Amino acid sequence: MPLPAPAIADIARAYTAAWNSGDPSAVASFYAEDGEIIINRGDPWAGRPRVADMAAGFYADVPDLSLTCDDIRVAGTHAIFVWTFTGHDAGTKNALNISGWEEWDLAEDGKVQASRGWFDADDYARQVAGG
């Protein structure tokens, strides 16, 4: 049974807050126990511990990461979470302003069963390098 759009919007707001907490486990808590995320057609991060590892990697690369939810679109148990994050690269200290989205397949309990995340990796690399 699909979740109502307002409930998914609440999930998106809380997910944004979880990312802004800096706590990888908080991010992972939004995923089903066996949920997964694949970013830019890469290898899957499957299961909550691996999702937490993915988030920890972002925090290591961008320690002052700040995420905003720019939009949420809902169709039944499928949602698009459109985001922007800002911060500074840990190595170069260059400012980052990266936009992207996650395509969510949601379980009946509102947990993310599968996410496909997308952002422009070339633009990310350019910003890291200071271009």
Short mmCIF file of N, CA and C in Angstrom, two decimals:
data_model
loop_
_atom_site.label_atom_id
_atom_site.label_comp_id
_atom_site.label_asym_id
_atom_site.label_seq_id
_atom_site.Cartn_x
_atom_site.Cartn_y
_atom_site.Cartn_z
N MET A 1 0.84 -1.18 0.00
CA MET A 1 0.00 0.00 0.00
C MET A 1 0.89 1.24 0.00
N PRO A 2 0.66 2.17 -0.92
CA PRO A 2 1.48 3.38 -0.99
C PRO A 2 1.32 4.26 0.25
N LEU A 3 2.39 4.92 0.60
CA LEU A 3 2.33 5.90 1.69
C LEU A 3 1.77 7.20 1.14
N PRO A 4 1.04 7.96 1.96
CA PRO A 4 0.55 9.26 1.48
C PRO A 4 1.72 10.22 1.23
N ALA A 5 1.56 11.07 0.23
CA ALA A 5 2.62 12.01 -0.14
C ALA A 5 3.09 12.85 1.06
N PRO A 6 2.20 13.33 1.94
CA PRO A 6 2.69 14.10 3.09
C PRO A 6 3.62 13.28 4.01
N ALA A 7 3.34 11.99 4.14
CA ALA A 7 4.21 11.13 4.97
C ALA A 7 5.59 11.00 4.33
N ILE A 8 5.64 10.90 3.02
CA ILE A 8 6.94 10.80 2.33
C ILE A 8 7.68 12.13 2.42
N ALA A 9 6.96 13.24 2.35
CA ALA A 9 7.59 14.55 2.54
C ALA A 9 8.20 14.66 3.94
N ASP A 10 7.49 14.12 4.95
CA ASP A 10 8.04 14.10 6.31
C ASP A 10 9.31 13.26 6.38
N ILE A 11 9.30 12.11 5.68
CA ILE A 11 10.49 11.26 5.63
C ILE A 11 11.65 12.04 5.00
N ALA A 12 11.39 12.75 3.92
CA ALA A 12 12.44 13.52 3.25
C ALA A 12 13.02 14.59 4.17
N ARG A 13 12.15 15.28 4.94
CA ARG A 13 12.65 16.30 5.87
C ARG A 13 13.53 15.66 6.95
N ALA A 14 13.08 14.54 7.47
CA ALA A 14 13.85 13.86 8.52
C ALA A 14 15.15 13.29 7.97
N TYR A 15 15.13 12.79 6.74
CA TYR A 15 16.34 12.26 6.08
C TYR A 15 17.35 13.39 5.89
N THR A 16 16.88 14.55 5.49
CA THR A 16 17.76 15.72 5.35
C THR A 16 18.39 16.06 6.70
N ALA A 17 17.60 16.06 7.74
CA ALA A 17 18.13 16.34 9.09
C ALA A 17 19.15 15.28 9.50
N ALA A 18 18.89 14.03 9.14
CA ALA A 18 19.85 12.96 9.47
C ALA A 18 21.18 13.23 8.79
N TRP A 19 21.16 13.59 7.51
CA TRP A 19 22.42 13.92 6.83
C TRP A 19 23.12 15.09 7.51
N ASN A 20 22.35 16.07 7.93
CA ASN A 20 22.95 17.26 8.56
C ASN A 20 23.42 17.00 9.98
N SER A 21 23.08 15.86 10.54
CA SER A 21 23.54 15.51 11.89
C SER A 21 25.00 15.08 11.90
N GLY A 22 25.52 14.66 10.75
CA GLY A 22 26.88 14.16 10.69
C GLY A 22 27.03 12.73 11.20
N ASP A 23 25.92 12.07 11.45
CA ASP A 23 25.93 10.72 12.03
C ASP A 23 25.59 9.68 10.95
N PRO A 24 26.56 8.89 10.49
CA PRO A 24 26.28 7.90 9.45
C PRO A 24 25.16 6.92 9.82
N SER A 25 25.06 6.56 11.09
CA SER A 25 24.00 5.64 11.52
C SER A 25 22.62 6.28 11.40
N ALA A 26 22.54 7.59 11.61
CA ALA A 26 21.27 8.28 11.45
C ALA A 26 20.81 8.22 10.00
N VAL A 27 21.73 8.40 9.07
CA VAL A 27 21.40 8.28 7.65
C VAL A 27 20.94 6.86 7.35
N ALA A 28 21.69 5.88 7.80
CA ALA A 28 21.39 4.48 7.52
C ALA A 28 20.05 4.05 8.12
N SER A 29 19.61 4.70 9.18
CA SER A 29 18.36 4.31 9.83
C SER A 29 17.14 4.51 8.93
N PHE A 30 17.28 5.26 7.88
CA PHE A 30 16.17 5.48 6.95
C PHE A 30 16.03 4.35 5.93
N TYR A 31 16.97 3.42 5.93
CA TYR A 31 16.97 2.30 5.00
C TYR A 31 16.45 1.04 5.68
N ALA A 32 15.78 0.20 4.91
CA ALA A 32 15.39 -1.12 5.39
C ALA A 32 16.67 -1.87 5.78
N GLU A 33 16.53 -2.85 6.66
CA GLU A 33 17.72 -3.62 7.09
C GLU A 33 18.52 -4.12 5.91
N ASP A 34 17.83 -4.55 4.85
CA ASP A 34 18.52 -5.04 3.65
C ASP A 34 18.47 -4.03 2.51
N GLY A 35 18.17 -2.77 2.83
CA GLY A 35 18.09 -1.73 1.82
C GLY A 35 19.46 -1.43 1.22
N GLU A 36 19.43 -0.78 0.07
CA GLU A 36 20.69 -0.47 -0.60
C GLU A 36 20.62 0.86 -1.31
N ILE A 37 21.81 1.41 -1.57
CA ILE A 37 21.94 2.59 -2.41
C ILE A 37 23.04 2.31 -3.43
N ILE A 38 22.79 2.74 -4.64
CA ILE A 38 23.78 2.69 -5.71
C ILE A 38 23.94 4.13 -6.20
N ILE A 39 25.17 4.60 -6.25
CA ILE A 39 25.43 5.98 -6.64
C ILE A 39 26.12 5.99 -8.00
N ASN A 40 25.54 6.73 -8.94
CA ASN A 40 26.10 6.87 -10.29
C ASN A 40 26.49 5.54 -10.91
N ARG A 41 25.62 4.57 -10.79
CA ARG A 41 25.81 3.23 -11.37
C ARG A 41 27.02 2.49 -10.79
N GLY A 42 27.44 2.89 -9.61
CA GLY A 42 28.57 2.21 -8.96
C GLY A 42 28.12 0.93 -8.28
N ASP A 43 28.98 0.41 -7.46
CA ASP A 43 28.66 -0.81 -6.72
C ASP A 43 27.63 -0.49 -5.63
N PRO A 44 26.75 -1.43 -5.34
CA PRO A 44 25.74 -1.19 -4.31
C PRO A 44 26.34 -1.17 -2.90
N TRP A 45 25.79 -0.31 -2.09
CA TRP A 45 26.05 -0.29 -0.65
C TRP A 45 24.81 -0.94 -0.04
N ALA A 46 24.88 -2.24 0.24
CA ALA A 46 23.71 -3.02 0.64
C ALA A 46 23.72 -3.32 2.14
N GLY A 47 22.59 -3.08 2.79
CA GLY A 47 22.44 -3.29 4.23
C GLY A 47 22.77 -2.01 4.98
N ARG A 48 22.14 -1.82 6.11
CA ARG A 48 22.35 -0.58 6.88
C ARG A 48 23.80 -0.31 7.23
N PRO A 49 24.59 -1.31 7.63
CA PRO A 49 25.99 -1.00 7.95
C PRO A 49 26.76 -0.43 6.75
N ARG A 50 26.48 -0.95 5.56
CA ARG A 50 27.16 -0.45 4.36
C ARG A 50 26.64 0.93 3.96
N VAL A 51 25.34 1.17 4.16
CA VAL A 51 24.81 2.51 3.91
C VAL A 51 25.48 3.51 4.86
N ALA A 52 25.68 3.12 6.10
CA ALA A 52 26.40 3.97 7.06
C ALA A 52 27.83 4.21 6.58
N ASP A 53 28.47 3.19 6.02
CA ASP A 53 29.83 3.35 5.47
C ASP A 53 29.83 4.38 4.34
N MET A 54 28.82 4.32 3.48
CA MET A 54 28.71 5.28 2.38
C MET A 54 28.61 6.70 2.93
N ALA A 55 27.73 6.90 3.91
CA ALA A 55 27.56 8.23 4.50
C ALA A 55 28.86 8.68 5.17
N ALA A 56 29.52 7.77 5.88
CA ALA A 56 30.79 8.12 6.54
C ALA A 56 31.82 8.57 5.52
N GLY A 57 31.82 7.96 4.35
CA GLY A 57 32.74 8.36 3.28
C GLY A 57 32.47 9.79 2.83
N PHE A 58 31.20 10.15 2.70
CA PHE A 58 30.88 11.53 2.34
C PHE A 58 31.32 12.49 3.43
N TYR A 59 31.09 12.12 4.70
CA TYR A 59 31.51 13.00 5.79
C TYR A 59 33.03 13.14 5.85
N ALA A 60 33.76 12.08 5.52
CA ALA A 60 35.22 12.16 5.50
C ALA A 60 35.69 13.10 4.39
N ASP A 61 35.01 13.03 3.24
CA ASP A 61 35.39 13.87 2.11
C ASP A 61 34.93 15.31 2.26
N VAL A 62 33.79 15.50 2.93
CA VAL A 62 33.18 16.83 3.08
C VAL A 62 32.74 16.97 4.54
N PRO A 63 33.68 17.25 5.45
CA PRO A 63 33.37 17.23 6.87
C PRO A 63 32.31 18.25 7.31
N ASP A 64 32.16 19.33 6.55
CA ASP A 64 31.15 20.34 6.89
C ASP A 64 29.94 20.26 5.97
N LEU A 65 29.65 19.07 5.49
CA LEU A 65 28.54 18.84 4.56
C LEU A 65 27.23 19.38 5.13
N SER A 66 26.52 20.14 4.31
CA SER A 66 25.19 20.66 4.66
C SER A 66 24.27 20.34 3.49
N LEU A 67 23.22 19.58 3.77
CA LEU A 67 22.30 19.11 2.74
C LEU A 67 20.98 19.87 2.81
N THR A 68 20.44 20.20 1.66
CA THR A 68 19.08 20.74 1.59
C THR A 68 18.25 19.83 0.69
N CYS A 69 16.99 19.73 1.00
CA CYS A 69 16.03 19.03 0.15
C CYS A 69 15.41 20.09 -0.75
N ASP A 70 15.67 19.98 -2.05
CA ASP A 70 15.17 20.97 -3.00
C ASP A 70 13.78 20.63 -3.52
N ASP A 71 13.45 19.35 -3.54
CA ASP A 71 12.15 18.93 -4.05
C ASP A 71 11.94 17.46 -3.69
N ILE A 72 10.71 17.07 -3.64
CA ILE A 72 10.35 15.65 -3.45
C ILE A 72 9.18 15.39 -4.39
N ARG A 73 9.27 14.31 -5.13
CA ARG A 73 8.19 13.88 -6.03
C ARG A 73 7.78 12.48 -5.63
N VAL A 74 6.49 12.21 -5.65
CA VAL A 74 5.97 10.94 -5.15
C VAL A 74 5.04 10.31 -6.17
N ALA A 75 5.20 9.01 -6.37
CA ALA A 75 4.28 8.21 -7.18
C ALA A 75 4.16 6.85 -6.50
N GLY A 76 3.13 6.67 -5.69
CA GLY A 76 2.94 5.41 -4.99
C GLY A 76 4.05 5.17 -3.98
N THR A 77 4.78 4.07 -4.16
CA THR A 77 5.90 3.75 -3.25
C THR A 77 7.24 4.18 -3.84
N HIS A 78 7.19 5.01 -4.86
CA HIS A 78 8.41 5.51 -5.48
C HIS A 78 8.49 7.02 -5.24
N ALA A 79 9.67 7.51 -4.89
CA ALA A 79 9.85 8.94 -4.66
C ALA A 79 11.19 9.40 -5.23
N ILE A 80 11.23 10.65 -5.59
CA ILE A 80 12.47 11.30 -6.03
C ILE A 80 12.79 12.37 -4.99
N PHE A 81 13.97 12.25 -4.39
CA PHE A 81 14.46 13.19 -3.37
C PHE A 81 15.55 14.01 -4.05
N VAL A 82 15.24 15.27 -4.35
CA VAL A 82 16.18 16.17 -5.05
C VAL A 82 16.91 16.99 -3.99
N TRP A 83 18.24 17.02 -4.08
CA TRP A 83 19.04 17.62 -3.02
C TRP A 83 20.17 18.48 -3.58
N THR A 84 20.71 19.31 -2.71
CA THR A 84 21.95 20.04 -2.94
C THR A 84 22.76 19.94 -1.66
N PHE A 85 24.05 19.66 -1.80
CA PHE A 85 24.89 19.77 -0.61
C PHE A 85 26.00 20.77 -0.87
N THR A 86 26.36 21.45 0.21
CA THR A 86 27.48 22.39 0.18
C THR A 86 28.45 21.97 1.27
N GLY A 87 29.64 22.49 1.18
CA GLY A 87 30.69 22.22 2.15
C GLY A 87 32.03 22.44 1.50
N HIS A 88 33.05 21.89 2.10
CA HIS A 88 34.43 22.05 1.61
C HIS A 88 35.11 20.69 1.55
N ASP A 89 35.85 20.47 0.49
CA ASP A 89 36.59 19.22 0.35
C ASP A 89 37.63 19.12 1.46
N ALA A 90 37.72 17.95 2.07
CA ALA A 90 38.65 17.76 3.20
C ALA A 90 40.10 17.94 2.79
N GLY A 91 40.44 17.55 1.57
CA GLY A 91 41.83 17.63 1.14
C GLY A 91 42.23 19.00 0.62
N THR A 92 41.45 19.53 -0.34
CA THR A 92 41.83 20.79 -0.98
C THR A 92 41.27 22.01 -0.27
N LYS A 93 40.26 21.81 0.57
CA LYS A 93 39.54 22.88 1.27
C LYS A 93 38.70 23.73 0.31
N ASN A 94 38.58 23.32 -0.95
CA ASN A 94 37.79 24.07 -1.92
C ASN A 94 36.30 23.91 -1.63
N ALA A 95 35.55 24.99 -1.89
CA ALA A 95 34.11 24.99 -1.68
C ALA A 95 33.42 24.08 -2.70
N LEU A 96 32.38 23.41 -2.22
CA LEU A 96 31.59 22.51 -3.05
C LEU A 96 30.12 22.93 -3.01
N ASN A 97 29.46 22.85 -4.15
CA ASN A 97 28.03 23.08 -4.26
C ASN A 97 27.53 22.07 -5.28
N ILE A 98 27.04 20.94 -4.80
CA ILE A 98 26.72 19.79 -5.64
C ILE A 98 25.23 19.50 -5.57
N SER A 99 24.62 19.33 -6.72
CA SER A 99 23.20 18.99 -6.80
C SER A 99 23.04 17.58 -7.34
N GLY A 100 21.98 16.93 -6.91
CA GLY A 100 21.69 15.59 -7.39
C GLY A 100 20.34 15.12 -6.89
N TRP A 101 20.12 13.83 -6.98
CA TRP A 101 18.87 13.26 -6.51
C TRP A 101 19.04 11.80 -6.19
N GLU A 102 18.08 11.30 -5.42
CA GLU A 102 17.96 9.88 -5.14
C GLU A 102 16.58 9.44 -5.59
N GLU A 103 16.52 8.30 -6.25
CA GLU A 103 15.26 7.66 -6.62
C GLU A 103 15.02 6.56 -5.61
N TRP A 104 13.96 6.68 -4.84
CA TRP A 104 13.67 5.75 -3.75
C TRP A 104 12.56 4.78 -4.12
N ASP A 105 12.75 3.52 -3.80
CA ASP A 105 11.68 2.54 -3.72
C ASP A 105 11.45 2.32 -2.23
N LEU A 106 10.26 2.63 -1.77
CA LEU A 106 9.97 2.60 -0.34
C LEU A 106 9.19 1.36 0.05
N ALA A 107 9.55 0.80 1.20
CA ALA A 107 8.80 -0.31 1.78
C ALA A 107 7.54 0.26 2.44
N GLU A 108 6.62 -0.62 2.81
CA GLU A 108 5.37 -0.18 3.42
C GLU A 108 5.58 0.59 4.72
N ASP A 109 6.70 0.33 5.41
CA ASP A 109 6.97 1.03 6.67
C ASP A 109 7.68 2.37 6.46
N GLY A 110 7.88 2.77 5.18
CA GLY A 110 8.51 4.05 4.88
C GLY A 110 10.01 4.00 4.80
N LYS A 111 10.60 2.84 5.02
CA LYS A 111 12.06 2.70 4.90
C LYS A 111 12.44 2.58 3.42
N VAL A 112 13.62 3.08 3.08
CA VAL A 112 14.12 2.98 1.72
C VAL A 112 14.59 1.56 1.48
N GLN A 113 13.97 0.90 0.53
CA GLN A 113 14.37 -0.45 0.15
C GLN A 113 15.51 -0.39 -0.86
N ALA A 114 15.38 0.54 -1.82
CA ALA A 114 16.42 0.71 -2.84
C ALA A 114 16.48 2.18 -3.21
N SER A 115 17.70 2.67 -3.36
CA SER A 115 17.91 4.05 -3.78
C SER A 115 18.93 4.06 -4.91
N ARG A 116 18.66 4.86 -5.90
CA ARG A 116 19.61 5.10 -6.99
C ARG A 116 19.94 6.58 -6.91
N GLY A 117 21.19 6.89 -6.53
CA GLY A 117 21.61 8.27 -6.36
C GLY A 117 22.39 8.75 -7.57
N TRP A 118 22.21 10.01 -7.89
CA TRP A 118 22.85 10.59 -9.07
C TRP A 118 23.37 11.99 -8.77
N PHE A 119 24.57 12.27 -9.23
CA PHE A 119 25.13 13.62 -9.25
C PHE A 119 26.17 13.66 -10.34
N ASP A 120 26.56 14.86 -10.75
CA ASP A 120 27.55 15.03 -11.82
C ASP A 120 28.95 14.86 -11.23
N ALA A 121 29.53 13.68 -11.42
CA ALA A 121 30.84 13.37 -10.84
C ALA A 121 31.94 14.24 -11.44
N ASP A 122 31.82 14.61 -12.72
CA ASP A 122 32.83 15.47 -13.33
C ASP A 122 32.81 16.87 -12.71
N ASP A 123 31.61 17.39 -12.47
CA ASP A 123 31.49 18.70 -11.82
C ASP A 123 32.02 18.63 -10.39
N TYR A 124 31.74 17.54 -9.70
CA TYR A 124 32.27 17.35 -8.34
C TYR A 124 33.79 17.40 -8.37
N ALA A 125 34.42 16.65 -9.28
CA ALA A 125 35.88 16.61 -9.37
C ALA A 125 36.44 18.00 -9.72
N ARG A 126 35.74 18.72 -10.59
CA ARG A 126 36.18 20.07 -10.97
C ARG A 126 36.15 20.99 -9.75
N GLN A 127 35.09 20.91 -8.95
CA GLN A 127 34.98 21.76 -7.77
C GLN A 127 36.03 21.39 -6.72
N VAL A 128 36.28 20.10 -6.56
CA VAL A 128 37.32 19.65 -5.62
C VAL A 128 38.66 20.25 -6.03
N ALA A 129 38.94 20.27 -7.33
CA ALA A 129 40.21 20.79 -7.85
C ALA A 129 40.27 22.30 -7.85
N GLY A 130 39.13 22.95 -7.61
CA GLY A 130 39.12 24.41 -7.55
C GLY A 130 38.78 25.07 -8.86
N GLY A 131 38.24 24.31 -9.79
CA GLY A 131 37.90 24.86 -11.12
C GLY A 131 36.52 25.41 -11.20
#
